[in-house]
XYZ file of C-alpha atoms in Angstrom:
558
model
C -26.580 -6.151 8.020
C -29.948 -3.584 6.874
C -31.014 -3.860 3.880
C -29.464 -0.165 2.699
C -26.635 -1.465 3.908
C -25.587 -4.100 2.666
C -26.998 -2.879 -1.399
C -24.931 -0.529 -0.869
C -21.697 -1.450 1.193
C -18.757 -0.761 -0.912
C -19.951 2.698 -1.044
C -20.657 2.494 3.101
C -17.586 1.328 3.628
C -15.710 4.126 1.817
C -17.228 7.269 2.704
C -17.698 6.474 6.385
C -14.810 7.654 7.378
C -15.033 10.618 5.475
C -18.726 11.538 7.537
C -17.607 10.842 10.359
C -14.707 12.916 9.417
C -17.101 15.267 8.973
C -19.177 15.067 11.972
C -15.765 15.243 13.364
C -14.928 19.672 12.144
C -18.789 20.245 13.357
C -16.990 19.380 16.704
C -15.007 22.648 18.231
C -11.878 22.735 19.179
C -10.136 20.996 22.430
C -7.769 21.148 24.411
C -4.097 21.308 23.320
C -1.560 19.110 25.044
C 1.667 19.340 25.901
C 3.021 18.542 21.621
C 5.434 15.650 21.079
C 7.123 17.241 17.777
C 7.280 20.214 20.127
C 5.573 22.265 18.251
C 3.521 25.569 19.029
C 0.494 25.210 20.800
C -2.541 26.140 18.565
C -5.176 28.378 19.406
C -8.580 27.116 20.663
C -8.154 26.228 23.414
C -10.583 27.559 25.408
C -13.512 27.216 23.255
C -12.526 23.664 24.242
C -13.331 23.973 27.220
C -15.665 26.030 26.625
C -18.107 23.572 25.289
C -16.911 20.668 27.274
C -15.072 19.081 24.355
C -11.964 16.715 25.502
C -9.557 15.761 23.194
C -10.358 11.602 24.502
C -13.517 12.357 23.185
C -12.673 13.420 19.305
C -10.005 10.188 20.143
C -12.259 7.313 20.482
C -14.967 8.805 18.504
C -12.548 8.346 15.112
C -11.467 4.155 16.851
C -15.542 3.973 16.701
C -15.920 5.423 13.330
C -12.407 3.211 12.395
C -13.866 0.045 14.032
C -16.893 0.198 12.055
C -14.962 0.129 8.406
C -13.142 -2.065 9.731
C -16.156 -4.207 10.717
C -17.749 -3.761 6.923
C -14.972 -4.766 5.419
C -14.991 -7.749 7.318
C -18.397 -8.537 5.297
C -17.550 -7.575 2.556
C -14.730 -10.400 3.378
C -17.493 -13.118 5.197
C -19.995 -12.414 1.617
C -17.066 -12.210 -1.182
C -16.761 -15.470 -3.550
C -13.517 -16.446 -4.342
C -15.475 -18.818 -7.074
C -16.436 -16.562 -9.399
C -14.386 -14.811 -11.405
C -15.483 -10.917 -12.357
C -16.545 -8.210 -9.972
C -18.011 -8.730 -6.370
C -20.900 -6.378 -4.508
C -20.761 -4.147 -7.429
C -22.290 -1.258 -7.628
C -24.039 1.299 -10.328
C -22.799 2.582 -12.816
C -24.640 5.455 -12.204
C -24.469 8.226 -14.305
C -22.756 11.178 -12.811
C -21.397 13.381 -14.921
C -23.832 12.463 -18.289
C -22.895 14.980 -20.588
C -19.583 13.235 -20.176
C -20.397 8.945 -19.411
C -18.288 9.762 -16.637
C -20.432 6.799 -13.832
C -19.975 6.580 -10.782
C -19.716 2.824 -10.477
C -17.846 0.221 -7.667
C -16.570 -3.196 -7.724
C -14.273 -5.811 -6.127
C -12.205 -8.429 -6.815
C -10.009 -11.062 -4.910
C -7.141 -8.160 -5.270
C -8.877 -4.974 -4.605
C -10.782 -7.388 -1.244
C -7.775 -7.593 0.443
C -6.234 -4.066 -0.418
C -10.119 -3.170 1.240
C -8.715 -4.734 3.991
C -5.224 -4.342 4.663
C -6.756 -0.295 3.999
C -9.054 -0.699 7.465
C -7.154 -2.867 9.245
C -3.216 -0.668 9.476
C -6.177 2.752 9.991
C -7.606 1.524 12.797
C -4.537 1.264 13.917
C -2.794 4.139 12.727
C -6.154 6.137 14.707
C -5.272 3.674 18.402
C -1.633 4.951 18.294
C -2.392 8.872 16.880
C -4.239 8.818 20.438
C -0.467 9.978 22.636
C -0.949 12.959 19.393
C -1.303 16.263 21.031
C -1.565 18.628 19.097
C -4.509 19.762 17.184
C -5.915 16.266 17.490
C -9.765 16.700 15.945
C -7.577 17.796 12.920
C -4.814 15.681 13.027
C -8.336 12.653 13.332
C -10.136 14.188 10.621
C -7.467 13.583 7.766
C -6.803 10.026 8.538
C -10.564 9.068 7.929
C -10.259 11.421 5.106
C -7.315 9.255 3.699
C -8.567 6.694 4.135
C -11.780 7.315 2.908
C -9.843 7.924 -0.435
C -7.564 4.831 -0.687
C -10.323 2.860 -0.226
C -12.419 4.585 -2.741
C -8.837 3.628 -5.260
C -9.887 -0.111 -4.559
C -12.808 0.151 -5.444
C -13.590 2.525 -8.726
C -13.961 0.790 -11.350
C -15.138 4.470 -14.406
C -11.403 5.832 -15.126
C -12.711 9.443 -13.626
C -13.859 8.215 -9.917
C -10.574 7.213 -9.398
C -8.261 10.100 -10.610
C -10.549 11.799 -8.257
C -9.997 9.830 -5.561
C -6.287 8.969 -6.332
C -5.849 12.988 -6.152
C -7.753 13.062 -3.075
C -5.182 11.236 -1.291
C -2.370 13.818 -2.291
C -4.136 15.875 0.631
C -4.871 14.560 3.345
C -0.884 13.336 3.455
C 0.410 16.759 2.802
C -0.948 18.705 5.605
C 0.299 15.364 7.906
C 2.782 14.932 6.405
C 2.894 19.520 6.439
C 2.025 19.893 10.720
C 2.862 16.809 12.181
C 6.358 15.976 11.004
C 9.261 16.738 12.032
C 11.674 19.915 11.592
C 11.658 19.742 7.694
C 8.720 19.258 7.257
C 6.924 21.156 5.254
C 9.792 20.843 2.255
C 9.120 16.807 2.468
C 6.007 17.226 2.328
C 5.687 19.710 -1.474
C 8.115 16.990 -2.425
C 5.549 14.067 -1.878
C 3.027 16.098 -3.864
C 4.951 17.380 -6.860
C 6.839 14.146 -7.467
C 3.357 12.409 -7.092
C 1.216 14.897 -8.728
C 3.337 14.942 -11.713
C 2.658 12.027 -12.341
C -0.869 11.926 -11.689
C -1.283 14.587 -14.686
C -0.307 12.027 -17.365
C -1.355 9.690 -15.749
C -5.339 12.633 -16.692
C -3.805 12.554 -19.607
C -4.167 9.247 -21.044
C -7.317 9.116 -19.983
C -8.880 12.368 -21.193
C -6.949 10.455 -25.015
C -8.906 7.839 -24.068
C -11.843 8.708 -23.732
C -11.933 10.961 -27.035
C -10.837 7.880 -28.913
C -13.854 5.102 -26.948
C -16.003 7.244 -26.158
C -15.824 5.921 -22.020
C -14.138 5.858 -19.006
C -15.268 2.733 -17.741
C -12.707 0.427 -16.297
C -14.624 -3.272 -17.333
C -16.062 -1.205 -21.361
C -12.293 -0.716 -21.863
C -10.600 -4.321 -20.337
C -13.642 -6.405 -22.103
C -12.504 -7.950 -26.096
C -15.870 -8.232 -26.953
C -17.579 -4.317 -26.011
C -16.565 -1.396 -28.817
C -14.838 1.072 -26.236
C -12.228 -1.836 -26.288
C -11.873 -1.978 -29.969
C -11.602 1.457 -30.309
C -8.790 1.151 -27.938
C -6.489 -1.650 -30.173
C -6.906 -0.056 -33.450
C -5.483 2.843 -32.393
C -1.121 2.940 -33.483
C 1.212 1.516 -31.916
C 2.951 4.973 -30.856
C -0.103 6.010 -29.174
C -0.329 2.852 -26.924
C 2.871 2.790 -26.053
C 2.888 6.795 -24.673
C -0.649 5.818 -22.775
C 0.863 2.756 -21.452
C 3.885 5.166 -20.155
C 0.976 7.945 -18.517
C -0.193 5.130 -16.302
C 3.047 3.368 -15.713
C 4.964 6.396 -15.487
C 2.325 7.985 -12.452
C 2.441 4.186 -10.899
C 6.331 4.155 -10.918
C 6.480 7.656 -9.277
C 3.981 5.923 -6.429
C 5.701 2.646 -5.963
C 8.357 4.160 -6.138
C 10.231 2.507 -7.944
C 14.281 2.918 -8.574
C 14.610 5.761 -9.879
C 11.207 8.089 -8.968
C 11.851 6.853 -4.721
C 13.606 9.622 -4.328
C 10.710 11.560 -2.656
C 10.060 8.590 -0.216
C 13.242 9.050 2.301
C 12.246 12.426 3.184
C 8.166 12.436 3.283
C 8.837 8.842 5.636
C 11.007 10.401 7.211
C 8.870 13.939 8.341
C 6.377 12.434 8.496
C 4.558 11.558 12.412
C 4.712 8.268 12.996
C 0.808 7.520 12.120
C 1.373 8.569 8.364
C 4.598 6.711 7.919
C 2.418 3.593 8.764
C -0.484 4.396 6.392
C 2.080 5.975 3.556
C 4.634 2.509 3.662
C 1.315 0.184 4.415
C -0.688 1.253 2.310
C -0.613 4.053 -0.295
C 3.038 2.434 -2.474
C 0.001 -0.248 -2.388
C -1.814 1.884 -4.552
C 0.877 2.076 -7.579
C 1.272 -1.172 -7.431
C -2.691 -2.080 -7.828
C -2.635 0.708 -10.590
C -0.344 -2.154 -12.580
C -2.376 -5.161 -12.094
C -6.035 -3.422 -12.256
C -4.264 -0.568 -15.276
C -2.051 -1.510 -16.660
C -1.483 -5.184 -17.630
C -5.115 -5.801 -18.723
C -5.641 -2.144 -20.825
C -2.622 -2.533 -22.470
C -1.271 -6.139 -22.084
C 1.989 -5.993 -25.771
C 3.206 -2.607 -24.015
C 3.307 -4.537 -20.939
C 4.558 -7.419 -21.873
C 6.915 -5.064 -24.620
C 8.953 -2.919 -21.277
C 9.031 -6.436 -19.408
C 12.602 -6.103 -19.491
C 13.028 -2.536 -18.258
C 11.225 -2.959 -15.508
C 13.172 -6.596 -14.824
C 15.913 -4.181 -14.692
C 14.562 -1.325 -12.297
C 13.501 -4.139 -9.945
C 16.731 -5.738 -9.744
C 18.506 -2.280 -9.210
C 16.501 -0.725 -6.998
C 16.275 -4.573 -4.572
C 20.256 -4.769 -4.542
C 20.552 -0.057 -4.250
C 17.421 -0.478 -2.115
C 19.240 -2.702 -0.008
C 22.328 -0.878 0.671
C 21.483 1.195 0.937
C 18.853 0.984 3.678
C 22.024 -1.293 5.695
C 24.230 2.379 6.008
C 22.197 4.615 6.900
C 22.001 5.906 11.050
C 19.196 6.839 10.925
C 16.088 4.303 11.773
C 13.356 5.710 10.345
C 15.113 6.428 7.011
C 16.248 2.930 6.885
C 13.096 0.819 7.666
C 12.241 3.279 4.183
C 15.540 2.413 1.831
C 13.835 -1.585 2.579
C 10.746 -0.260 1.614
C 12.340 0.581 -1.396
C 14.294 -2.930 -2.503
C 10.529 -5.001 -1.484
C 8.182 -3.327 -3.270
C 12.060 -3.921 -5.601
C 10.485 -7.829 -5.798
C 6.459 -6.694 -6.268
C 7.307 -5.279 -9.096
C 9.627 -8.482 -10.286
C 6.434 -10.195 -9.582
C 4.170 -8.724 -11.385
C 6.652 -8.696 -14.651
C 6.859 -12.452 -14.489
C 3.078 -12.384 -16.081
C 3.567 -15.753 -14.240
C 0.633 -16.748 -11.812
C 3.326 -17.737 -9.300
C 4.590 -14.385 -10.151
C 2.159 -11.817 -9.467
C 0.343 -13.796 -6.581
C 4.063 -13.580 -4.699
C 3.428 -9.304 -5.610
C 0.017 -8.862 -4.391
C 0.819 -11.376 -0.737
C 4.112 -9.688 -1.048
C 2.437 -5.764 -1.140
C -0.204 -7.086 2.018
C 2.779 -8.715 3.959
C 5.395 -5.598 3.487
C 1.659 -3.452 4.612
C 1.956 -5.398 7.845
C 5.601 -5.620 8.488
C 7.195 -2.759 7.319
C 3.928 -0.742 9.045
C 4.718 -2.109 12.202
C 8.415 -1.642 12.226
C 7.757 2.496 12.227
C 5.051 1.813 15.424
C 7.947 1.027 16.802
C 10.779 3.319 15.774
C 7.538 6.027 16.199
C 7.424 4.683 19.716
C 11.362 4.423 20.452
C 11.244 7.992 18.839
C 8.404 9.006 21.699
C 10.755 7.684 25.004
C 13.487 9.043 23.603
C 12.900 11.899 21.393
C 16.227 9.966 18.428
C 16.193 7.688 15.710
C 19.723 8.067 15.052
C 20.476 3.940 15.810
C 24.202 5.897 18.109
C 22.167 6.572 20.635
C 20.842 3.184 21.498
C 22.821 0.123 22.683
C 21.396 -2.680 25.289
C 17.793 -1.771 25.454
C 16.814 -5.445 25.662
C 16.715 -5.535 28.516
C 15.590 -2.027 29.846
C 12.519 -2.455 27.337
C 11.694 -6.644 26.760
C 8.364 -6.140 25.293
C 9.758 -3.666 22.855
C 12.697 -5.841 22.191
C 10.154 -8.996 21.074
C 7.761 -7.121 19.358
C 10.975 -5.831 17.760
C 13.020 -8.560 16.638
C 9.641 -10.341 15.080
C 9.136 -7.374 13.266
C 13.088 -8.063 12.256
C 12.741 -11.540 11.545
C 9.776 -11.025 8.962
C 11.133 -7.760 7.166
C 13.475 -10.246 6.461
C 11.565 -13.517 5.569
C 12.410 -16.042 8.136
C 9.847 -19.133 7.402
C 7.192 -19.404 9.031
C 6.575 -15.624 8.852
C 4.406 -13.832 5.987
C 8.348 -11.643 4.580
C 9.091 -15.804 3.478
C 5.664 -16.696 2.093
C 5.732 -13.885 -0.581
C 8.703 -12.793 -1.992
C 10.152 -17.214 -2.315
C 6.581 -16.596 -3.810
C 8.110 -14.218 -5.870
C 11.722 -15.508 -6.445
C 9.900 -18.922 -7.467
C 7.789 -16.578 -10.116
C 11.125 -15.136 -10.898
C 12.920 -18.393 -12.167
C 10.041 -19.495 -14.153
C 10.298 -15.797 -15.963
C 13.952 -15.018 -16.358
C 15.680 -17.197 -15.215
C 18.261 -18.230 -12.683
C 21.050 -15.891 -13.855
C 18.837 -12.647 -12.516
C 16.574 -14.519 -10.370
C 20.158 -15.042 -7.711
C 20.776 -10.974 -8.234
C 17.211 -10.178 -7.277
C 17.539 -12.629 -3.932
C 21.220 -11.484 -3.113
C 18.299 -8.478 -1.626
C 16.822 -10.928 0.994
C 20.153 -11.023 2.085
C 21.224 -8.208 1.893
C 18.255 -6.813 3.963
C 19.203 -9.840 6.607
C 22.480 -8.587 7.646
C 21.599 -4.626 7.418
C 18.512 -5.453 9.895
C 20.216 -7.956 12.410
C 22.543 -4.818 12.579
C 20.116 -3.107 13.285
C 18.965 -5.002 16.123
C 22.118 -5.448 17.468
C 23.008 -2.404 17.743
C 20.307 -0.669 19.010
C 18.892 -3.993 21.776
C 21.846 -5.582 22.290
C 25.455 -5.774 24.447
C 25.021 -2.574 26.915
C 23.407 0.250 27.818
C 26.028 2.878 28.078
C 23.938 5.995 27.410
C 21.870 6.121 31.151
C 19.140 7.542 28.968
C 19.111 4.340 28.010
C 18.642 3.081 30.986
C 15.508 4.234 32.528
C 12.733 3.933 28.875
C 9.901 2.644 29.993
C 8.694 -0.143 28.499
C 5.845 -0.266 26.372
C 2.511 0.791 27.309
C -0.414 -1.668 27.274
C -2.301 0.149 24.391
C 0.606 -0.224 21.733
C 0.738 -3.541 23.398
C -3.009 -3.809 21.065
C -1.974 -1.901 18.341
C 1.678 -4.096 17.905
C -0.249 -7.909 18.599
C -3.110 -8.123 16.023
C 0.696 -6.901 13.666
C 1.582 -10.112 14.976
C -0.906 -12.124 14.802
C -0.418 -11.704 10.509
C 2.277 -12.486 10.801
C 2.236 -15.953 11.558
C -1.299 -16.321 10.141
C 0.125 -15.281 6.288
C 2.788 -16.751 7.537
C 1.729 -20.994 8.573
C -1.757 -20.687 6.639
C -0.964 -18.211 3.828
C -4.025 -20.115 1.706
C -6.563 -18.457 3.522
C -6.191 -15.209 1.377
C -4.009 -17.258 -2.042
C -7.980 -18.256 -2.731
C -9.111 -14.721 -3.231
C -6.794 -14.558 -5.493
C -7.133 -16.804 -7.892
C -9.878 -15.621 -9.849
C -8.608 -12.504 -10.368
C -4.141 -13.919 -11.471
C -6.016 -16.789 -13.643
C -7.725 -13.805 -15.141
C -3.958 -11.901 -15.591
C -2.601 -14.477 -16.616
C -4.663 -15.314 -19.862
C -5.488 -11.919 -20.968
C -1.219 -11.563 -20.762
C -1.047 -14.680 -22.651
C -3.539 -14.369 -25.314
C -2.873 -10.292 -25.771
C 0.422 -9.142 -24.589
C 2.343 -10.720 -27.966
C 5.378 -11.923 -29.089
C 7.165 -12.177 -25.484
C 4.865 -13.664 -23.181
C 3.990 -15.721 -25.513
C 7.883 -16.582 -26.460
C 8.611 -16.948 -22.313
C 5.986 -18.898 -21.945
C 7.007 -22.152 -24.364
C 10.471 -21.480 -23.302
C 9.293 -22.440 -19.695
C 7.955 -26.038 -17.930
C 5.855 -26.954 -19.702
C 4.413 -27.707 -15.963
C 4.428 -24.206 -14.794
C 4.667 -22.225 -18.476
C 2.118 -18.885 -18.744
C -0.100 -21.781 -20.580
C -0.572 -24.205 -17.907
C -1.061 -21.374 -15.211
C -4.406 -20.181 -17.263
C -7.554 -22.424 -15.588
C -9.875 -23.518 -17.729
C -13.052 -21.935 -18.235
C -12.070 -18.401 -16.448
C -13.202 -15.679 -17.872
C -10.709 -12.198 -19.620
C -9.026 -9.770 -18.012
C -12.538 -7.154 -18.433
C -14.541 -9.943 -16.025
C -11.908 -11.527 -13.920
C -10.180 -8.468 -13.337
């Protein structure tokens, strides 16, 4: 690998898709083909013909850029040392806006590394699936690549302002993906998505500015390091101010996850978004909220996070059960999968606020697993919509005879979603429930576990209505099975489902150092709530037992 790339590997992973998007913008617009969503054809087809630029070239170039970015992220994985605590591949801090101490500062630990891999992996599949887009192909691919750059930047930024810029930049391409290539109510869904998420982000920005005004630093590393002056200045603030700052960050992340009751934007966005948009929204964008809690709320505000744990426990359990019940009564397949995300991400938040190594490790694993399983379900629903132009469950039936390959892939995705043993879903949710039991006891854990039962109910019922029984409708008897391209989109997801389910140690070794550091930080600085909970647990499983000897503090390990 050239030295220029190796020494700035994170920057290349972040900005290569953006560079590819700029190259695409320089190309003339190719001819529009028949639009799969029935939108009016855009002008400019003559320009594409005149300059000889075809949609195939645009698609192929976008896929090549996404593949190269994925390969570079694999280079990060190969060079990453999971035994080391602290950030690796650090770039900076380089002075950016010197007057306000804003720096270009990047770095990754095991948590962010795996989320970057999920981002680049999912983007490759989203681009490949989107070869069926016929309307304004160039612009569609540009927005996908810009979105990849912004999401990757979120997981790498170690400066609060840099993080916020990437965080907000994600909204713009997703807004246009929903608003231009979405379905009938796409404008409403796009505006609702933007307003909900932007409102939370503004509160976070206020918190960031306030922190700088009182600490003189935007550096996440300094603010989380107990030995730094910035951290001491932060902790010298009065308890009420710290709780308000914590609330500003937490609300932004709760909306993005989304947690109950801030979830109402999600079903509309999913239902109206194009398939690739839904996959990226569920697979990656929602994980930005989870990442925010792990990277900012717990390290910077450990005592406030501890004090709010019971609230988050209640909201998580409500979200698990509520999301599952509402999913079960949905007549639309895409909306069913959307509400299932509310339930699954309730498990993730339950694991985080257990403050145990098992719970937090399970939360990160479940974030990755949800991206794989739910992403696959959205791909499959999109493939069915491409064939029938409806997502109404009642319009299907008997498809296992008509499209057996599609049915087989759907069965695997469904079993993963219901957490069948040997699939990825089981590993994540079972680990979270273990952590929840250690932290909260049997009653709350049993209530959360009902979400797994309800998940099996609505997913099995969905499969039964869509794929079993006779094909009573004529339209369902002549559907084409999956094309080779569609199978190439789904096959890597199947591999990941069973890889996570059968040999999760491949991935958990990257999480040991950051999770140990976070748990130790919560024990040391999380206040009486965490300490009392730790003391009440069995010695072999309590938070104290999870602190690995010699681990660094959160400013290094996170």
